[in-house]
mmCIF file of C-alpha atoms in Angstrom:
data_model
loop_
_atom_site.group_PDB
_atom_site.id
_atom_site.type_symbol
_atom_site.label_atom_id
_atom_site.label_comp_id
_atom_site.label_asym_id
_atom_site.label_seq_id
_atom_site.Cartn_x
_atom_site.Cartn_y
_atom_site.Cartn_z
ATOM 1 C CA UNK A 1 -43.618 -67.169 -13.112
ATOM 2 C CA UNK A 2 -44.867 -66.695 -9.614
ATOM 3 C CA UNK A 3 -46.599 -63.476 -8.539
ATOM 4 C CA UNK A 4 -43.632 -62.719 -6.261
ATOM 5 C CA UNK A 5 -41.201 -62.948 -9.171
ATOM 6 C CA UNK A 6 -43.404 -60.658 -11.263
ATOM 7 C CA UNK A 7 -43.515 -58.128 -8.433
ATOM 8 C CA UNK A 8 -39.719 -58.295 -8.011
ATOM 9 C CA UNK A 9 -39.178 -57.824 -11.757
ATOM 10 C CA UNK A 10 -41.594 -54.874 -11.836
ATOM 11 C CA UNK A 11 -39.827 -53.297 -8.850
ATOM 12 C CA UNK A 12 -36.401 -53.793 -10.464
ATOM 13 C CA UNK A 13 -37.644 -52.280 -13.734
ATOM 14 C CA UNK A 14 -39.145 -49.298 -11.889
ATOM 15 C CA UNK A 15 -35.920 -48.749 -9.926
ATOM 16 C CA UNK A 16 -33.852 -48.922 -13.124
ATOM 17 C CA UNK A 17 -36.233 -46.513 -14.868
ATOM 18 C CA UNK A 18 -36.020 -44.111 -11.901
ATOM 19 C CA UNK A 19 -32.202 -44.305 -11.932
ATOM 20 C CA UNK A 20 -32.161 -43.657 -15.678
ATOM 21 C CA UNK A 21 -34.475 -40.652 -15.238
ATOM 22 C CA UNK A 22 -32.274 -39.289 -12.438
ATOM 23 C CA UNK A 23 -29.194 -39.732 -14.638
ATOM 24 C CA UNK A 24 -30.894 -37.866 -17.525
ATOM 25 C CA UNK A 25 -31.956 -34.996 -15.247
ATOM 26 C CA UNK A 26 -28.456 -34.796 -13.729
ATOM 27 C CA UNK A 27 -26.900 -34.771 -17.191
ATOM 28 C CA UNK A 28 -29.224 -31.995 -18.406
ATOM 29 C CA UNK A 29 -28.548 -30.000 -15.241
ATOM 30 C CA UNK A 30 -24.780 -30.420 -15.695
ATOM 31 C CA UNK A 31 -25.068 -29.312 -19.340
ATOM 32 C CA UNK A 32 -27.064 -26.206 -18.362
ATOM 33 C CA UNK A 33 -24.593 -25.352 -15.590
ATOM 34 C CA UNK A 34 -21.709 -25.692 -18.030
ATOM 35 C CA UNK A 35 -23.367 -23.646 -20.733
ATOM 36 C CA UNK A 36 -24.689 -20.846 -18.543
ATOM 37 C CA UNK A 37 -22.002 -20.752 -15.852
ATOM 38 C CA UNK A 38 -22.783 -18.100 -13.214
ATOM 39 C CA UNK A 39 -26.003 -17.210 -15.034
ATOM 40 C CA UNK A 40 -27.366 -20.638 -14.048
ATOM 41 C CA UNK A 41 -26.995 -19.813 -10.341
ATOM 42 C CA UNK A 42 -28.476 -16.349 -10.835
ATOM 43 C CA UNK A 43 -31.596 -17.703 -12.569
ATOM 44 C CA UNK A 44 -32.014 -20.440 -9.935
ATOM 45 C CA UNK A 45 -31.897 -17.757 -7.224
ATOM 46 C CA UNK A 46 -34.479 -15.627 -9.082
ATOM 47 C CA UNK A 47 -36.972 -18.438 -9.775
ATOM 48 C CA UNK A 48 -39.303 -20.294 -7.397
ATOM 49 C CA UNK A 49 -37.585 -23.625 -7.989
ATOM 50 C CA UNK A 50 -34.620 -25.204 -9.744
ATOM 51 C CA UNK A 51 -37.033 -26.820 -12.197
ATOM 52 C CA UNK A 52 -38.550 -23.444 -13.106
ATOM 53 C CA UNK A 53 -35.076 -21.980 -13.552
ATOM 54 C CA UNK A 54 -34.004 -24.819 -15.811
ATOM 55 C CA UNK A 55 -37.175 -24.450 -17.888
ATOM 56 C CA UNK A 56 -36.365 -20.735 -18.255
ATOM 57 C CA UNK A 57 -32.818 -21.530 -19.403
ATOM 58 C CA UNK A 58 -34.030 -24.135 -21.894
ATOM 59 C CA UNK A 59 -36.536 -21.566 -23.188
ATOM 60 C CA UNK A 60 -33.658 -19.111 -23.641
ATOM 61 C CA UNK A 61 -31.816 -21.750 -25.663
ATOM 62 C CA UNK A 62 -34.927 -22.279 -27.818
ATOM 63 C CA UNK A 63 -35.347 -18.528 -28.483
ATOM 64 C CA UNK A 64 -31.615 -18.197 -29.146
ATOM 65 C CA UNK A 65 -31.793 -20.968 -31.754
ATOM 66 C CA UNK A 66 -34.336 -18.858 -33.677
ATOM 67 C CA UNK A 67 -31.940 -15.908 -33.984
ATOM 68 C CA UNK A 68 -30.001 -15.356 -37.175
ATOM 69 C CA UNK A 69 -26.595 -14.565 -35.693
ATOM 70 C CA UNK A 70 -23.858 -13.452 -38.029
ATOM 71 C CA UNK A 71 -20.110 -13.422 -37.508
ATOM 72 C CA UNK A 72 -18.333 -10.118 -37.980
ATOM 73 C CA UNK A 73 -16.407 -9.502 -41.148
ATOM 74 C CA UNK A 74 -12.725 -8.592 -40.734
ATOM 75 C CA UNK A 75 -13.621 -5.032 -41.800
ATOM 76 C CA UNK A 76 -16.343 -4.777 -39.165
ATOM 77 C CA UNK A 77 -14.050 -6.194 -36.502
ATOM 78 C CA UNK A 78 -11.388 -3.614 -37.406
ATOM 79 C CA UNK A 79 -13.988 -0.828 -37.330
ATOM 80 C CA UNK A 80 -15.162 -1.814 -33.841
ATOM 81 C CA UNK A 81 -11.599 -2.208 -32.567
ATOM 82 C CA UNK A 82 -10.718 1.286 -33.803
ATOM 83 C CA UNK A 83 -13.895 2.716 -32.266
ATOM 84 C CA UNK A 84 -13.041 1.123 -28.913
ATOM 85 C CA UNK A 85 -9.508 2.517 -29.008
ATOM 86 C CA UNK A 86 -10.873 6.018 -29.682
ATOM 87 C CA UNK A 87 -13.385 5.635 -26.887
ATOM 88 C CA UNK A 88 -10.661 4.712 -24.402
ATOM 89 C CA UNK A 89 -8.653 7.787 -25.392
ATOM 90 C CA UNK A 90 -11.728 10.000 -24.880
ATOM 91 C CA UNK A 91 -12.241 8.486 -21.433
ATOM 92 C CA UNK A 92 -9.189 10.380 -20.158
ATOM 93 C CA UNK A 93 -10.840 13.772 -20.636
ATOM 94 C CA UNK A 94 -14.545 12.825 -20.514
ATOM 95 C CA UNK A 95 -15.136 9.659 -18.482
ATOM 96 C CA UNK A 96 -18.889 10.192 -18.068
ATOM 97 C CA UNK A 97 -19.457 10.664 -21.798
ATOM 98 C CA UNK A 98 -17.146 7.759 -22.661
ATOM 99 C CA UNK A 99 -19.236 5.373 -20.569
ATOM 100 C CA UNK A 100 -22.384 6.415 -22.445
ATOM 101 C CA UNK A 101 -20.535 5.942 -25.738
ATOM 102 C CA UNK A 102 -19.318 2.513 -24.588
ATOM 103 C CA UNK A 103 -22.912 1.473 -23.944
ATOM 104 C CA UNK A 104 -23.936 2.668 -27.418
ATOM 105 C CA UNK A 105 -20.963 0.925 -29.062
ATOM 106 C CA UNK A 106 -21.721 -2.358 -27.290
ATOM 107 C CA UNK A 107 -25.393 -2.047 -28.318
ATOM 108 C CA UNK A 108 -24.403 -1.508 -31.969
ATOM 109 C CA UNK A 109 -22.143 -4.561 -31.836
ATOM 110 C CA UNK A 110 -24.908 -6.636 -30.243
ATOM 111 C CA UNK A 111 -27.284 -5.572 -33.035
ATOM 112 C CA UNK A 112 -24.761 -6.226 -35.803
ATOM 113 C CA UNK A 113 -24.185 -9.731 -34.489
ATOM 114 C CA UNK A 114 -27.959 -10.330 -34.804
ATOM 115 C CA UNK A 115 -29.138 -10.100 -31.205
ATOM 116 C CA UNK A 116 -32.280 -8.129 -30.346
ATOM 117 C CA UNK A 117 -31.491 -4.790 -28.711
ATOM 118 C CA UNK A 118 -34.789 -4.028 -27.020
ATOM 119 C CA UNK A 119 -35.341 -4.166 -23.291
ATOM 120 C CA UNK A 120 -32.194 -4.800 -21.216
ATOM 121 C CA UNK A 121 -33.577 -7.953 -19.534
ATOM 122 C CA UNK A 122 -34.414 -9.456 -22.950
ATOM 123 C CA UNK A 123 -30.936 -8.575 -24.200
ATOM 124 C CA UNK A 124 -29.438 -10.373 -21.207
ATOM 125 C CA UNK A 125 -31.617 -13.434 -21.811
ATOM 126 C CA UNK A 126 -30.547 -13.709 -25.462
ATOM 127 C CA UNK A 127 -26.880 -13.055 -24.729
ATOM 128 C CA UNK A 128 -26.815 -15.546 -21.855
ATOM 129 C CA UNK A 129 -26.828 -18.564 -24.149
ATOM 130 C CA UNK A 130 -23.420 -17.854 -25.715
ATOM 131 C CA UNK A 131 -22.002 -15.063 -23.537
ATOM 132 C CA UNK A 132 -23.106 -16.023 -20.013
ATOM 133 C CA UNK A 133 -19.596 -15.675 -18.553
ATOM 134 C CA UNK A 134 -19.463 -11.954 -19.342
ATOM 135 C CA UNK A 135 -23.018 -11.017 -18.369
ATOM 136 C CA UNK A 136 -22.072 -10.032 -14.816
ATOM 137 C CA UNK A 137 -19.737 -7.479 -16.358
ATOM 138 C CA UNK A 138 -22.501 -6.206 -18.611
ATOM 139 C CA UNK A 139 -24.963 -5.925 -15.727
ATOM 140 C CA UNK A 140 -22.389 -4.068 -13.600
ATOM 141 C CA UNK A 141 -21.570 -1.685 -16.452
ATOM 142 C CA UNK A 142 -25.267 -1.058 -17.077
ATOM 143 C CA UNK A 143 -25.869 -0.273 -13.398
ATOM 144 C CA UNK A 144 -22.934 2.171 -13.286
ATOM 145 C CA UNK A 145 -24.176 3.831 -16.479
ATOM 146 C CA UNK A 146 -27.588 4.338 -14.880
ATOM 147 C CA UNK A 147 -25.956 5.831 -11.771
ATOM 148 C CA UNK A 148 -23.851 8.016 -14.060
ATOM 149 C CA UNK A 149 -27.017 9.349 -15.714
ATOM 150 C CA UNK A 150 -28.231 10.347 -12.255
ATOM 151 C CA UNK A 151 -24.854 11.995 -11.524
ATOM 152 C CA UNK A 152 -24.037 9.446 -8.820
ATOM 153 C CA UNK A 153 -21.032 7.572 -10.282
ATOM 154 C CA UNK A 154 -17.453 8.333 -9.269
ATOM 155 C CA UNK A 155 -14.610 8.466 -11.779
ATOM 156 C CA UNK A 156 -13.321 5.128 -10.493
ATOM 157 C CA UNK A 157 -16.757 3.588 -10.987
ATOM 158 C CA UNK A 158 -16.809 4.984 -14.539
ATOM 159 C CA UNK A 159 -13.415 3.419 -15.170
ATOM 160 C CA UNK A 160 -14.769 0.114 -13.868
ATOM 161 C CA UNK A 161 -17.820 0.458 -16.129
ATOM 162 C CA UNK A 162 -15.519 0.748 -19.131
ATOM 163 C CA UNK A 163 -13.629 -2.363 -17.982
ATOM 164 C CA UNK A 164 -16.948 -4.198 -17.640
ATOM 165 C CA UNK A 165 -18.193 -3.077 -21.068
ATOM 166 C CA UNK A 166 -14.882 -4.175 -22.581
ATOM 167 C CA UNK A 167 -15.380 -7.718 -21.240
ATOM 168 C CA UNK A 168 -18.636 -8.222 -23.171
ATOM 169 C CA UNK A 169 -17.343 -6.207 -26.125
ATOM 170 C CA UNK A 170 -14.299 -8.497 -26.421
ATOM 171 C CA UNK A 171 -16.485 -11.585 -26.039
ATOM 172 C CA UNK A 172 -18.798 -10.435 -28.842
ATOM 173 C CA UNK A 173 -15.881 -9.292 -30.968
ATOM 174 C CA UNK A 174 -14.034 -12.552 -30.472
ATOM 175 C CA UNK A 175 -10.865 -10.824 -29.292
ATOM 176 C CA UNK A 176 -9.771 -8.147 -26.844
ATOM 177 C CA UNK A 177 -9.956 -4.892 -28.813
ATOM 178 C CA UNK A 178 -6.888 -3.220 -27.255
ATOM 179 C CA UNK A 179 -5.334 -5.591 -24.776
ATOM 180 C CA UNK A 180 -5.677 -4.701 -21.148
ATOM 181 C CA UNK A 181 -4.722 -1.037 -21.252
ATOM 182 C CA UNK A 182 -7.294 1.425 -19.978
ATOM 183 C CA UNK A 183 -6.450 5.092 -19.503
ATOM 184 C CA UNK A 184 -7.115 6.741 -16.197
ATOM 185 C CA UNK A 185 -8.435 10.248 -15.870
ATOM 186 C CA UNK A 186 -5.790 12.993 -16.076
ATOM 187 C CA UNK A 187 -4.740 14.465 -12.780
ATOM 188 C CA UNK A 188 -3.126 17.913 -12.579
ATOM 189 C CA UNK A 189 -0.273 16.544 -10.464
ATOM 190 C CA UNK A 190 0.775 14.077 -13.198
ATOM 191 C CA UNK A 191 2.758 15.136 -16.231
ATOM 192 C CA UNK A 192 1.368 12.329 -18.358
ATOM 193 C CA UNK A 193 -1.357 9.729 -18.203
ATOM 194 C CA UNK A 194 -0.812 6.402 -16.625
ATOM 195 C CA UNK A 195 -2.468 3.182 -17.640
ATOM 196 C CA UNK A 196 -3.788 0.531 -15.390
ATOM 197 C CA UNK A 197 -4.573 -3.147 -15.491
#
């Protein structure tokens, strides 16, 4: 074989190896985007580079694999569904308190499923692997709850917080606890309560 042929073969092999590496990276990226959905874009925006973001997401997958997650028993599922229904009824008269109770109920469900319930950012990281599509709801609910604690949340925002909590709650529960009915606050000019959504 002539030196030119050797060089051409080496170049072809290097090009093929580079194309294979690009295909592997693109496949991994596509898998991460599919798995994490909008959370993928959020982490990319927060990190210095796409590579750093993807390393963070793979690390989340690794930590998630170490968790001992447990499915809910039918009895537990029924208990949580009943608790959610009661919470929604209490929202009518006490929206601020109901939002705090919703946060506590979601935290208990997260713990019972086997997720850590420590710092909020760690909770989000663990939940993102299987529940990434509802994390925006959880973040929004959390933010409204914090504003509520400072006395800054309107009744409509509290209603939205409950809707947001319900999204993650249903995702963790595996079903919507009470359909799409959410009571609104009672108004003196209405004879009975109306439901929305």
